[in-house]
Amino acid sequence: MARMTQSESERSPRLERDVVCVDLFCGAGGLTHGLIKAGLNVVAGVDFDPMCRHPYEVNHDGAVFHHADIAALPASKLDEWFGRARVRVLAGCAPCQPFSNYALRYQKKDEGISIEDDERWSLLDHFGRLVAEMKPMPDVVTMENVPTVTRHAVFKTFKQGLERLGYHVWVNVIDCALYGLPQRRRRTVLLASLHGDIRLREPTTSTSNTVADAIKYLPVLKHGATDKHDPLHTASRLSNLNYDRIRHSKPGGSWRDWPPHLVAKCHSKTSGKKYPAVYGRMKYDEPAPTLTTQFYGFGSGRFGHPTQARALSLREGALLQGFPRSYSFLPDGEPIQIKALGRMIGNAVPVDLGRAIGRSIMDHVIPLREVRGSRVDRGTCARRSSSLK
């Protein structure tokens, strides 16, 4: 993990209160958790999934969850939540599924519907709308998404709109493993500031955390079982066929290592031979591959446990996303819903990426806060165009 710098360790509680953040599309709170660790005062999170309320509020003292549709959210609400904050930071990760490679290739192909008809595409437009309509506008805006988001017109419109409003915009695709995450996860990160150039800080270590660093210490678990001390350490049940398959799987290997009678018919076809990572085991001594919302399924990717005959447990997925082991996703005693929780964990912004983004923002705003007194003179910014065109 990256070490805290001297400037970070000397930050005062007053400074943290001054840098106030609202997290749009907050989900279970991965981004918020990282931002708070970096010193930002996150006061509110917004998401359309009411199931996110518990993990968001229970794990973040003082941050309030708002169940709302971003498309219908007025900017006046954000102004209310920010109050008299000296530095406003608006963060968010619009749902990434419409921008993924999978969506581009397959989604809605048979129905004759354009992928861009998906209503989730417009959420990035509404993110831009909120930036423009806030009074005053946010000092800093940040978003993250899948690497392919930059190919789409809706992202280009969002970025150009920020630039027209006077923001200095930085965009790049980064590997979260370089920032401490025990997972190879490439994401597009955008940082924008009204007050000068801003960018994601460089990684502070050349070594990556591994799957073993994150999960090797957890109790041994059979497929279909739940650890009696941690309900989230639960693994989905395998069919007899998939149990035989994982027993013949090697860490880092593929279904090509199996006896012929275990190989699926689809993998014998030319198209199926292109996907060796499905039905694969992870390797302990490397970062995990990118987790999806179905990381709990052995056949959904390289999500087999390195040594145990099962797929990842929900807790292991959360740890590989950077959540601490103590992170609560459900109230005590509530039944585990593997699909719903898997989606929540897989969709989360990794905590380590959130921390890196937060530290980059703090590096940028500390000089601003020190030179401006009570507020930055944002009169010029407030008089700019009130909409992203």
XYZ file of C-alpha atoms in Angstrom, residues 4-366:
363
model
C 0.986 8.555 3.706
C 3.171 11.533 2.932
C 4.211 14.084 5.522
C 1.825 16.691 4.108
C -1.052 14.217 4.491
C -0.159 13.321 8.069
C -0.054 17.021 9.017
C -3.486 17.872 7.614
C -5.710 19.330 10.249
C -9.299 18.272 11.006
C -10.324 21.813 10.059
C -8.877 21.376 6.565
C -10.740 18.093 6.139
C -13.998 19.807 7.087
C -13.311 22.534 4.534
C -12.987 20.115 1.579
C -16.536 18.815 1.225
C -17.593 16.137 -1.243
C -20.838 14.676 -2.593
C -20.623 11.253 -4.243
C -23.081 10.665 -7.096
C -23.785 7.012 -8.045
C -22.216 6.125 -4.700
C -23.211 2.454 -4.600
C -21.853 0.606 -1.580
C -19.385 3.424 -0.894
C -16.038 2.302 -2.341
C -15.177 5.735 -3.718
C -16.459 7.503 -0.604
C -14.404 5.198 1.635
C -11.230 6.007 -0.287
C -11.944 9.746 -0.389
C -12.504 9.835 3.362
C -9.221 7.995 3.940
C -7.529 10.696 1.860
C -8.965 13.450 4.057
C -12.093 14.646 2.242
C -15.267 15.335 4.175
C -17.882 13.329 2.269
C -21.294 14.499 3.449
C -23.670 12.751 1.055
C -23.990 9.872 -1.379
C -26.700 9.401 -4.009
C -27.797 6.149 -5.619
C -30.896 4.634 -7.208
C -30.425 1.289 -5.417
C -31.965 1.433 -1.910
C -29.929 -1.625 -0.899
C -26.872 0.630 -0.818
C -28.155 2.635 2.151
C -26.882 0.226 4.802
C -23.259 -0.153 3.610
C -23.015 3.511 2.752
C -24.215 4.956 6.062
C -23.032 2.273 8.501
C -19.431 2.401 7.278
C -19.203 6.205 6.929
C -20.066 8.145 10.042
C -21.725 11.433 9.087
C -22.255 10.672 5.387
C -25.966 10.555 4.499
C -27.364 8.267 1.807
C -29.977 9.735 -0.516
C -32.102 7.317 -2.534
C -32.679 9.313 -5.704
C -32.616 9.223 -9.484
C -29.776 11.443 -10.721
C -31.857 12.298 -13.798
C -34.479 13.933 -11.567
C -32.116 15.434 -8.990
C -32.142 19.266 -8.889
C -28.844 21.109 -8.433
C -30.423 22.996 -5.545
C -30.290 19.784 -3.504
C -26.557 19.557 -3.999
C -26.169 23.199 -3.004
C -28.094 22.396 0.161
C -25.867 19.424 1.004
C -22.651 21.377 0.351
C -23.813 24.259 2.527
C -21.057 26.817 3.111
C -18.205 24.481 2.148
C -15.033 26.340 1.198
C -14.066 23.703 -1.369
C -16.737 21.766 -3.250
C -15.856 18.387 -4.784
C -18.412 16.565 -6.922
C -17.550 12.921 -7.547
C -19.247 10.056 -9.270
C -19.149 6.971 -11.429
C -22.105 6.651 -13.781
C -23.095 2.996 -14.390
C -20.388 1.545 -16.604
C -22.294 -1.315 -18.278
C -23.406 0.726 -21.338
C -19.776 1.655 -22.049
C -18.228 -1.802 -21.669
C -16.788 -3.972 -24.421
C -19.471 -6.553 -23.681
C -22.246 -4.039 -24.315
C -20.616 -2.831 -27.488
C -20.399 -6.353 -28.891
C -23.501 -8.143 -27.702
C -26.062 -6.196 -25.697
C -29.447 -5.763 -27.442
C -28.011 -7.004 -30.734
C -30.900 -9.372 -31.367
C -33.618 -6.841 -30.522
C -32.481 -4.345 -33.152
C -32.104 -1.632 -30.482
C -29.161 0.736 -30.464
C -27.068 0.430 -27.322
C -27.128 4.213 -27.064
C -30.892 3.987 -26.458
C -30.054 2.586 -23.008
C -31.337 5.195 -20.542
C -28.164 4.822 -18.477
C -26.238 6.664 -21.199
C -28.030 9.875 -20.258
C -26.811 9.718 -16.651
C -23.468 11.192 -17.680
C -25.359 14.078 -19.299
C -27.183 14.654 -16.011
C -23.860 14.589 -14.147
C -22.752 17.439 -16.425
C -26.057 19.245 -15.937
C -25.619 19.227 -12.169
C -22.072 20.595 -12.445
C -23.265 23.515 -14.585
C -26.367 24.345 -12.539
C -24.760 24.353 -9.078
C -24.271 27.791 -7.532
C -21.361 28.108 -7.182
C -20.097 25.307 -9.394
C -17.857 22.622 -7.827
C -14.198 23.530 -7.438
C -13.240 20.002 -8.449
C -15.090 17.342 -10.432
C -13.985 13.719 -10.680
C -15.404 10.632 -12.322
C -14.180 7.140 -13.179
C -15.450 4.512 -15.575
C -14.370 1.673 -17.848
C -11.483 2.362 -20.263
C -13.787 2.299 -23.305
C -15.948 5.177 -22.034
C -13.672 7.645 -23.841
C -14.766 6.266 -27.222
C -18.323 7.468 -26.808
C -19.867 10.775 -27.808
C -21.580 11.176 -24.434
C -18.191 11.200 -22.666
C -16.681 13.616 -25.184
C -19.680 15.914 -24.674
C -19.210 15.715 -20.894
C -15.496 16.565 -21.119
C -15.987 19.396 -23.627
C -18.779 20.834 -21.525
C -16.481 20.986 -18.491
C -13.842 22.756 -20.566
C -16.375 25.330 -21.799
C -17.287 26.029 -18.191
C -13.653 26.855 -17.446
C -12.424 23.572 -15.984
C -8.895 22.311 -16.519
C -9.517 18.646 -17.406
C -7.161 15.660 -17.084
C -8.143 12.186 -18.344
C -6.183 8.967 -18.417
C -6.603 5.196 -18.195
C -4.804 3.729 -15.184
C -4.228 0.292 -13.692
C -5.535 0.253 -10.137
C -2.914 -2.365 -9.190
C -0.320 0.418 -9.363
C -2.151 2.199 -6.533
C -2.289 -0.693 -4.078
C -5.324 -2.655 -5.259
C -4.672 -6.435 -5.350
C -6.434 -6.567 -8.720
C -5.602 -5.686 -12.324
C -8.373 -3.211 -13.003
C -7.950 -0.617 -15.744
C -10.205 2.418 -15.353
C -10.619 5.802 -16.973
C -10.145 8.567 -14.409
C -11.161 12.186 -15.006
C -10.119 15.071 -12.762
C -11.227 18.641 -13.452
C -10.586 21.881 -11.559
C -11.684 25.482 -11.933
C -8.414 26.629 -10.349
C -5.618 25.215 -12.494
C -4.043 22.016 -13.714
C -4.871 18.867 -11.787
C -3.903 15.241 -12.354
C -3.793 11.884 -10.610
C -0.664 11.561 -8.513
C 1.970 9.066 -9.642
C 2.102 5.644 -7.943
C 4.425 5.586 -4.936
C 5.452 1.929 -5.175
C 6.700 -0.347 -7.935
C 5.369 -3.555 -6.363
C 1.779 -4.796 -6.557
C -0.312 -6.374 -3.849
C -1.372 -9.918 -4.684
C -4.352 -12.204 -4.252
C -2.512 -13.867 -1.363
C -2.022 -10.508 0.383
C -5.770 -9.929 0.280
C -7.431 -13.287 0.960
C -5.005 -16.051 1.914
C -5.619 -15.580 5.639
C -9.372 -16.231 5.410
C -10.783 -19.536 6.721
C -10.995 -22.468 4.296
C -14.464 -22.714 2.786
C -16.291 -25.372 0.763
C -18.464 -24.445 -2.207
C -22.023 -23.672 -1.136
C -20.889 -23.004 2.441
C -20.794 -19.959 4.724
C -18.263 -19.153 7.405
C -20.031 -19.157 10.769
C -18.113 -16.070 11.926
C -18.575 -14.013 8.754
C -21.798 -14.384 6.752
C -20.249 -12.522 3.813
C -17.588 -15.214 3.511
C -20.004 -17.375 1.564
C -19.408 -19.219 -1.718
C -21.929 -20.193 -4.354
C -22.666 -23.881 -4.840
C -21.096 -25.666 -7.797
C -22.783 -28.293 -9.935
C -21.156 -31.726 -9.928
C -19.741 -31.016 -13.383
C -18.213 -27.668 -12.369
C -16.850 -29.206 -9.180
C -14.976 -31.744 -11.303
C -13.820 -28.963 -13.603
C -12.345 -26.802 -10.854
C -10.597 -29.806 -9.307
C -8.794 -30.246 -12.632
C -8.022 -26.525 -12.980
C -4.549 -25.109 -12.371
C -3.845 -21.636 -10.958
C -3.380 -19.374 -13.957
C -4.434 -22.190 -16.310
C -7.622 -22.682 -18.293
C -10.189 -25.220 -19.435
C -7.547 -26.417 -21.896
C -5.948 -28.248 -18.955
C -9.060 -30.416 -18.416
C -9.662 -33.966 -19.614
C -11.659 -33.916 -22.892
C -14.882 -35.133 -21.262
C -15.036 -31.984 -19.074
C -14.574 -29.429 -21.876
C -17.795 -27.614 -22.830
C -19.012 -28.003 -26.390
C -18.849 -24.244 -26.977
C -15.102 -24.284 -26.260
C -14.546 -26.771 -29.063
C -15.837 -24.223 -31.563
C -13.549 -21.631 -33.124
C -15.330 -18.772 -31.343
C -15.139 -20.493 -27.950
C -11.392 -21.084 -28.193
C -10.853 -17.318 -27.931
C -11.940 -17.269 -24.268
C -9.411 -19.262 -22.215
C -9.919 -17.208 -19.041
C -13.416 -18.499 -18.265
C -13.490 -21.387 -15.788
C -10.035 -20.376 -14.562
C -8.315 -20.225 -11.198
C -6.532 -17.138 -9.931
C -2.863 -17.225 -8.909
C -1.905 -16.372 -5.345
C 1.300 -14.563 -6.299
C -0.286 -12.097 -8.735
C -3.007 -9.439 -8.555
C -6.485 -10.729 -9.371
C -7.956 -10.181 -12.830
C -10.668 -7.541 -13.164
C -13.654 -8.484 -11.013
C -17.075 -8.292 -12.614
C -20.498 -8.311 -10.990
C -20.468 -12.126 -11.327
C -17.117 -12.771 -9.660
C -18.820 -15.343 -7.398
C -19.419 -17.629 -10.404
C -16.656 -20.070 -11.426
C -17.750 -20.025 -15.075
C -17.928 -16.224 -15.342
C -14.202 -15.569 -15.649
C -10.955 -16.400 -13.871
C -12.710 -16.360 -10.517
C -11.786 -19.787 -9.178
C -10.022 -19.752 -5.815
C -6.281 -20.407 -6.210
C -6.271 -23.575 -4.070
C -9.812 -24.360 -2.881
C -12.416 -26.083 -5.100
C -14.820 -23.144 -5.384
C -15.250 -19.671 -6.773
C -14.487 -16.542 -4.773
C -16.628 -15.804 -1.755
C -18.398 -12.475 -1.443
C -15.954 -11.391 1.267
C -12.982 -12.287 -0.896
C -14.424 -10.221 -3.732
C -14.862 -7.266 -1.377
C -11.269 -7.584 -0.149
C -9.980 -7.680 -3.718
C -11.944 -4.451 -4.309
C -10.059 -2.850 -1.429
C -12.812 -2.910 1.209
C -11.601 -3.655 4.751
C -12.678 -6.967 6.246
C -14.866 -5.158 8.781
C -16.930 -3.464 6.034
C -20.610 -4.223 6.562
C -22.783 -4.792 3.492
C -25.952 -6.052 5.184
C -27.653 -5.621 8.577
C -26.914 -8.426 11.020
C -29.190 -11.407 10.513
C -30.399 -10.400 7.049
C -30.209 -13.256 4.521
C -27.351 -13.234 2.041
C -28.425 -12.526 -1.535
C -25.423 -13.620 -3.558
C -26.447 -12.047 -6.878
C -27.456 -8.699 -5.381
C -24.369 -8.420 -3.190
C -22.103 -9.629 -5.980
C -23.447 -6.877 -8.206
C -22.972 -4.271 -5.467
C -19.382 -5.336 -4.753
C -18.396 -5.833 -8.394
C -19.799 -2.438 -9.392
C -17.981 -0.571 -6.613
C -15.198 1.902 -7.247
C -12.129 0.239 -5.695
C -11.238 1.811 -2.370
C -7.554 2.151 -3.297
C -8.450 4.084 -6.441
C -10.741 6.325 -4.397
C -7.879 7.022 -1.992
C -5.524 7.897 -4.854
C -8.109 10.246 -6.355
C -8.728 11.816 -2.954
C -5.042 12.375 -2.248
C -4.634 13.971 -5.671
C -7.504 16.345 -4.931
C -6.079 17.238 -1.524
C -2.660 17.909 -3.056
C -4.391 20.326 -5.436
C -6.702 22.164 -3.043
C -4.383 22.655 -0.039
